[in-house]
Tab-separated table of C-alpha atoms and ligand atoms in Angstrom:
chain	number	residue	atom	x	y	z
A	1	MET	CA	0.008	0.049	0.043
A	2	VAL	CA	0.910	3.499	-0.583
A	3	THR	CA	2.130	5.081	2.783
A	4	GLU	CA	3.578	8.375	2.372
A	5	VAL	CA	3.174	11.303	0.155
A	6	ASN	CA	5.011	12.620	-2.803
A	7	TYR	CA	7.927	12.109	-4.601
A	8	ASN	CA	11.396	13.739	-4.855
A	9	PRO	CA	12.258	14.996	-8.683
A	10	ALA	CA	16.009	15.110	-7.696
A	11	LEU	CA	15.912	11.064	-7.013
A	12	PRO	CA	15.726	8.555	-9.770
A	13	ILE	CA	12.208	8.203	-11.571
A	14	PRO	CA	11.139	4.840	-12.998
A	15	ASN	CA	11.781	4.734	-16.751
A	16	HIS	CA	9.086	2.188	-17.233
A	17	ILE	CA	5.881	2.235	-15.225
A	18	ALA	CA	3.241	-0.615	-15.753
A	19	VAL	CA	-0.357	-0.063	-14.546
A	20	ILE	CA	-3.372	-2.429	-13.837
A	21	MET	CA	-6.229	-0.011	-14.106
A	22	ASP	CA	-8.571	-2.009	-11.602
A	23	GLY	CA	-11.570	-0.876	-10.009
A	24	ASN	CA	-13.809	0.739	-12.821
A	25	GLY	CA	-16.537	-1.256	-12.539
A	26	ARG	CA	-16.823	-1.009	-8.595
A	27	TRP	CA	-16.156	2.761	-9.039
A	28	ALA	CA	-19.381	2.810	-11.265
A	29	GLN	CA	-21.423	0.758	-9.069
A	30	ALA	CA	-20.786	2.690	-6.188
A	31	ARG	CA	-22.297	5.561	-7.691
A	32	GLY	CA	-25.317	4.008	-9.137
A	33	LEU	CA	-23.660	4.244	-12.776
A	34	LYS	CA	-23.066	1.341	-15.459
A	35	ARG	CA	-19.978	-0.545	-15.247
A	36	THR	CA	-19.230	0.907	-18.747
A	37	ASP	CA	-19.391	4.583	-17.237
A	38	GLY	CA	-16.444	3.348	-15.083
A	39	HIS	CA	-14.377	2.374	-18.125
A	40	SER	CA	-15.113	5.668	-19.631
A	41	GLU	CA	-13.826	7.378	-16.669
A	42	GLY	CA	-10.892	5.232	-16.530
A	43	LEU	CA	-9.905	6.359	-19.985
A	44	LYS	CA	-9.809	9.803	-18.779
A	45	ALA	CA	-7.848	8.747	-15.717
A	46	LEU	CA	-5.434	7.152	-18.005
A	47	LYS	CA	-4.963	10.490	-19.934
A	48	ARG	CA	-4.137	12.232	-16.670
A	49	VAL	CA	-1.667	9.744	-15.489
A	50	VAL	CA	0.096	9.613	-18.930
A	51	ILE	CA	0.508	13.511	-18.713
A	52	ALA	CA	1.630	13.312	-15.109
A	53	ALA	CA	4.215	10.597	-15.951
A	54	HIS	CA	5.341	12.441	-18.798
A	55	LYS	CA	5.863	15.664	-16.704
A	56	MET	CA	7.789	13.421	-14.154
A	57	GLY	CA	10.104	12.219	-17.102
A	58	VAL	CA	8.936	8.599	-17.239
A	59	LYS	CA	9.913	6.996	-20.748
A	60	VAL	CA	7.287	4.234	-21.073
A	61	LEU	CA	3.837	3.647	-19.603
A	62	THR	CA	2.217	0.406	-20.237
A	63	ALA	CA	-1.395	0.295	-19.595
A	64	TYR	CA	-3.453	-3.105	-19.244
A	65	ALA	CA	-6.515	-2.010	-21.325
A	66	PHE	CA	-7.878	-5.432	-22.442
A	67	SER	CA	-6.688	-8.774	-21.322
A	68	THR	CA	-6.932	-12.165	-23.219
A	69	GLU	CA	-9.195	-13.306	-20.380
A	70	ASN	CA	-11.421	-10.024	-20.689
A	71	TRP	CA	-13.273	-11.773	-23.880
A	72	LYS	CA	-15.378	-13.850	-21.020
A	73	ARG	CA	-16.953	-10.666	-19.830
A	74	PRO	CA	-20.739	-9.888	-21.007
A	75	ILE	CA	-20.829	-9.155	-24.622
A	76	THR	CA	-22.086	-5.623	-23.905
A	77	GLU	CA	-19.195	-4.811	-21.671
A	78	VAL	CA	-16.571	-6.462	-24.321
A	79	ASN	CA	-18.191	-4.258	-27.317
A	80	TYR	CA	-18.026	-1.124	-24.944
A	81	LEU	CA	-14.174	-1.881	-24.425
A	82	MET	CA	-13.511	-2.587	-27.967
A	83	GLY	CA	-15.040	0.944	-28.702
A	84	LEU	CA	-12.749	2.706	-26.319
A	85	PRO	CA	-9.840	2.984	-28.907
A	86	LYS	CA	-12.229	5.052	-31.123
A	87	VAL	CA	-12.614	7.421	-28.103
A	88	LEU	CA	-9.141	7.430	-27.564
A	89	ASN	CA	-8.503	8.944	-31.032
A	90	ASP	CA	-11.437	11.215	-30.974
A	91	GLU	CA	-11.037	12.745	-27.388
A	92	ILE	CA	-7.604	12.112	-25.966
A	93	LEU	CA	-5.136	11.864	-28.776
A	94	PRO	CA	-5.078	15.550	-29.291
A	95	ASP	CA	-3.874	16.228	-25.680
A	96	LEU	CA	-1.426	13.213	-25.868
A	97	ILE	CA	-0.125	14.669	-29.120
A	98	ASP	CA	0.418	18.159	-27.481
A	99	ASN	CA	2.603	16.353	-25.082
A	100	ASN	CA	4.522	14.500	-27.480
A	101	VAL	CA	3.238	11.124	-26.578
A	102	GLN	CA	3.821	8.146	-28.959
A	103	VAL	CA	1.266	5.587	-28.897
A	104	ARG	CA	2.206	1.653	-29.279
A	105	MET	CA	0.495	-1.544	-28.620
A	106	SER	CA	1.382	-4.771	-27.053
A	107	GLY	CA	-0.816	-7.900	-27.686
A	108	ASN	CA	-2.401	-10.522	-29.948
A	109	PHE	CA	-3.517	-7.804	-32.656
A	110	ASP	CA	-4.479	-10.287	-35.140
A	111	LYS	CA	-7.556	-11.432	-33.021
A	112	VAL	CA	-8.674	-7.527	-32.334
A	113	PRO	CA	-11.877	-6.809	-34.320
A	114	LEU	CA	-11.048	-4.724	-37.534
A	115	GLY	CA	-13.133	-1.900	-36.384
A	116	THR	CA	-11.025	-1.580	-33.157
A	117	LYS	CA	-7.798	-2.482	-34.856
A	118	LYS	CA	-8.291	0.504	-37.211
A	119	TYR	CA	-8.401	3.121	-34.393
A	120	ILE	CA	-5.443	1.441	-32.501
A	121	GLN	CA	-3.310	1.608	-35.840
A	122	ASN	CA	-4.471	5.245	-36.354
A	123	ALA	CA	-3.307	6.447	-32.920
A	124	MET	CA	0.019	4.753	-33.491
A	125	ASP	CA	0.474	6.253	-37.187
A	126	ARG	CA	-0.389	9.726	-35.789
A	127	THR	CA	2.002	9.671	-33.043
A	128	LYS	CA	4.941	7.656	-34.577
A	129	ASP	CA	7.334	10.431	-35.003
A	130	ASN	CA	6.713	11.725	-31.350
A	131	THR	CA	9.572	11.393	-29.309
A	132	GLY	CA	8.255	11.992	-25.707
A	133	LEU	CA	6.777	9.183	-23.396
A	134	ILE	CA	5.704	5.939	-25.141
A	135	LEU	CA	2.102	5.177	-24.122
A	136	ASN	CA	2.173	1.133	-24.617
A	137	ILE	CA	-1.371	-0.078	-24.771
A	138	ALA	CA	-1.646	-3.611	-23.564
A	139	PHE	CA	-4.659	-4.639	-25.674
A	140	ASN	CA	-5.981	-8.391	-26.163
A	141	TYR	CA	-2.766	-9.096	-24.047
A	142	GLY	CA	-1.976	-12.110	-21.842
A	143	SER	CA	1.612	-12.869	-20.481
A	144	ARG	CA	1.047	-16.599	-20.981
A	145	ASP	CA	-0.227	-16.125	-24.544
A	146	GLU	CA	2.838	-13.927	-25.232
A	147	ILE	CA	5.354	-16.315	-23.843
A	148	THR	CA	3.603	-19.276	-25.773
A	149	LYS	CA	4.132	-17.448	-29.010
A	150	ALA	CA	7.671	-16.732	-27.943
A	151	VAL	CA	8.393	-20.415	-27.319
A	152	GLN	CA	6.772	-21.169	-30.904
A	153	ASN	CA	9.101	-18.571	-32.371
A	154	ILE	CA	11.986	-19.781	-30.909
A	155	ALA	CA	11.126	-23.436	-31.507
A	156	THR	CA	10.718	-22.565	-35.299
A	157	SER	CA	14.007	-20.985	-35.545
A	158	VAL	CA	15.459	-24.200	-34.004
A	159	ALA	CA	13.673	-26.447	-36.237
A	160	ASN	CA	14.831	-24.386	-39.336
A	161	GLY	CA	18.421	-24.651	-38.381
A	162	ASP	CA	18.554	-20.865	-37.586
A	163	LEU	CA	19.245	-20.988	-33.745
A	164	LYS	CA	21.224	-23.668	-31.583
A	165	VAL	CA	19.227	-24.734	-28.522
A	166	LYS	CA	22.623	-24.184	-26.517
A	167	ASP	CA	22.270	-20.489	-27.983
A	168	ILE	CA	18.985	-19.848	-26.511
A	169	SER	CA	19.241	-17.244	-23.568
A	170	GLU	CA	17.175	-15.033	-21.448
A	171	ASP	CA	17.599	-12.371	-24.124
A	172	THR	CA	16.268	-14.753	-26.843
A	173	ILE	CA	13.149	-14.820	-24.849
A	174	SER	CA	12.872	-11.283	-24.143
A	175	ASP	CA	13.629	-10.590	-27.869
A	176	ASN	CA	10.572	-12.544	-28.797
A	177	LEU	CA	7.905	-10.838	-26.506
A	178	TYR	CA	5.746	-7.819	-27.589
A	179	THR	CA	7.656	-5.587	-25.208
A	180	ALA	CA	11.008	-6.292	-27.260
A	181	GLN	CA	9.877	-3.075	-29.162
A	182	LEU	CA	10.479	-1.118	-25.878
A	183	GLY	CA	14.207	-1.816	-26.195
A	184	GLU	CA	16.209	-1.020	-23.073
A	185	TYR	CA	13.002	-0.210	-21.275
A	186	ALA	CA	11.289	-3.472	-21.907
A	187	ASP	CA	11.156	-4.432	-18.193
A	188	PRO	CA	8.868	-2.113	-15.985
A	189	ASP	CA	10.709	-0.626	-13.113
A	190	LEU	CA	7.473	-0.241	-11.190
A	191	LEU	CA	4.020	-1.916	-11.341
A	192	ILE	CA	1.145	-0.055	-10.033
A	193	ARG	CA	-2.273	-1.847	-9.569
A	194	SER	CA	-5.316	0.198	-8.139
A	195	SER	CA	-8.446	-0.798	-6.177
A	196	GLY	CA	-6.979	-2.769	-3.576
A	197	GLU	CA	-6.464	-6.065	-5.316
A	198	VAL	CA	-2.988	-7.556	-4.975
A	199	ARG	CA	-2.404	-9.923	-7.983
A	200	LEU	CA	-0.817	-9.807	-11.314
A	201	SER	CA	-3.647	-11.120	-13.615
A	202	ASN	CA	-1.400	-12.591	-16.194
A	203	TYR	CA	0.199	-9.190	-16.917
A	204	LEU	CA	4.024	-8.972	-17.799
A	205	LEU	CA	4.879	-12.016	-15.833
A	206	TRP	CA	8.471	-12.305	-17.404
A	207	GLN	CA	9.152	-8.543	-17.448
A	208	LEU	CA	8.023	-7.932	-13.949
A	209	ALA	CA	10.587	-10.202	-12.331
A	210	TYR	CA	12.530	-7.355	-10.714
A	211	SER	CA	9.996	-4.655	-10.638
A	212	GLU	CA	8.925	-2.806	-7.655
A	213	MET	CA	5.271	-3.031	-7.102
A	214	VAL	CA	2.890	-0.620	-5.442
A	215	PHE	CA	-0.671	-1.407	-4.687
A	216	THR	CA	-3.024	1.480	-3.889
A	217	ASP	CA	-6.790	1.274	-2.795
A	218	THR	CA	-7.850	4.271	-5.094
A	219	LYS	CA	-10.048	2.958	-7.857
A	220	TRP	CA	-8.765	3.572	-11.308
A	221	PRO	CA	-11.251	6.353	-12.337
A	222	ASP	CA	-10.111	8.394	-9.122
A	223	PHE	CA	-6.243	7.997	-10.035
A	224	ASP	CA	-4.724	11.372	-10.725
A	225	GLU	CA	-1.242	13.097	-10.659
A	226	ALA	CA	-0.995	13.288	-6.977
A	227	ILE	CA	-1.682	9.753	-6.625
A	228	MET	CA	0.979	8.782	-9.370
A	229	GLN	CA	3.357	11.122	-7.431
A	230	GLU	CA	2.809	9.189	-4.355
A	231	CYS	CA	3.317	5.860	-6.154
A	232	VAL	CA	6.768	7.235	-7.480
A	233	GLY	CA	7.646	8.333	-4.015
A	234	GLU	CA	7.141	4.808	-2.598
A	235	PHE	CA	9.216	3.593	-5.587
A	236	GLN	CA	11.841	6.142	-4.383
A	237	ARG	CA	11.909	4.736	-0.998
A	238	ARG	CA	12.480	1.075	-2.224
A	239	ASN	CA	15.856	-0.506	-1.978
A	240	ARG	CA	16.162	-2.289	-5.316
A	241	ARG	CA	18.899	-4.829	-5.113
A	242	PHE	CA	18.191	-7.409	-7.928
A	243	GLY	CA	19.239	-10.312	-5.920
A	244	ALA	CA	22.502	-8.853	-4.705
A	245	ILE	CA	23.527	-7.466	-1.325
A	246	ASP	CA	23.538	-3.869	-0.100
A	247	THR	CA	26.987	-2.495	-0.478
A	248	LYS	CA	26.310	0.969	0.929
B	301	FPP	C1	-10.363	-3.351	-14.965
B	301	FPP	O1	-11.532	-2.864	-14.036
B	301	FPP	C2	-10.397	-2.600	-16.121
B	301	FPP	C3	-10.467	-3.057	-17.543
B	301	FPP	C4	-10.788	-4.354	-17.957
B	301	FPP	C5	-10.442	-2.115	-18.697
B	301	FPP	C6	-9.518	-0.872	-18.341
B	301	FPP	C7	-9.705	0.112	-19.606
B	301	FPP	C8	-9.571	1.384	-19.557
B	301	FPP	C9	-9.390	2.237	-18.187
B	301	FPP	C10	-9.596	2.230	-20.732
B	301	FPP	C11	-8.449	2.229	-21.505
B	301	FPP	C12	-8.609	1.918	-22.953
B	301	FPP	C13	-7.885	2.296	-23.824
B	301	FPP	C14	-8.308	1.906	-25.278
B	301	FPP	C15	-6.809	2.836	-23.849
B	301	FPP	P1	-12.658	-3.727	-13.748
B	301	FPP	O2	-13.832	-3.691	-14.897
B	301	FPP	O3	-12.240	-5.034	-13.574
B	301	FPP	O4	-13.211	-3.102	-12.414
B	301	FPP	P2	-13.963	-4.016	-11.186
B	301	FPP	O5	-12.704	-4.883	-10.678
B	301	FPP	O6	-14.145	-3.035	-10.066
B	301	FPP	O7	-14.916	-4.738	-11.718
């Protein structure tokens, strides 16, 4: 849980923050609204958080927008979530462009409906030359699916004779994940999950091996710059040892 306030701009800032935007449904239900209203407010919160992260100097923000398991939700909710990339384009993208944000996507793009794909592609095309924060949208993303595909690719290279089994390294696996496109920032430094739930939900299982994790009770639609700063402050108070010992 987040314990103290604020961050120190003079201390290291996480280069890559991954967020699990949880609590939209509960936020809406507590106000007598539809669950989908929570997702709509959640998209606005994402814009606030991206701009706040950009101001702090964060390089990449990966947001879990739709998981490979979210297809199990009622069709009306799935359809609503599939419509959000259009809202992103129409209502959010101009402000992201003003902040030099580049949009990318991680996930199984092939299985995203054409109408949705078009808007994600459009957001990526319109921002491809931007040089600021990368908003990496995890859409139809599942970590086990991602790792399974990586294993298939690697096995194919071995079967073709392009790769020897003894040459398979951790880098070979990282290079075959969707996040390889993020280069040196592929692995998040910080994971934030909102709404009080404490689990990973099939998110970036390989990439989070050495990430700091911060869980906050705030429901995602209430997330804002101040809470983002508290989470980064909590990150700054952690002592990352990556399995080694403290020599200070
Ligand atoms: C989890 O909350 C949230 C989601 C499954 C969707 C999150 C999506 C957004 C915030 C919009 C982003 C969209 C794009 C295109 C960038 P939940 O519904 O599980 O909440 P609950 O646990 O309270 O039911």
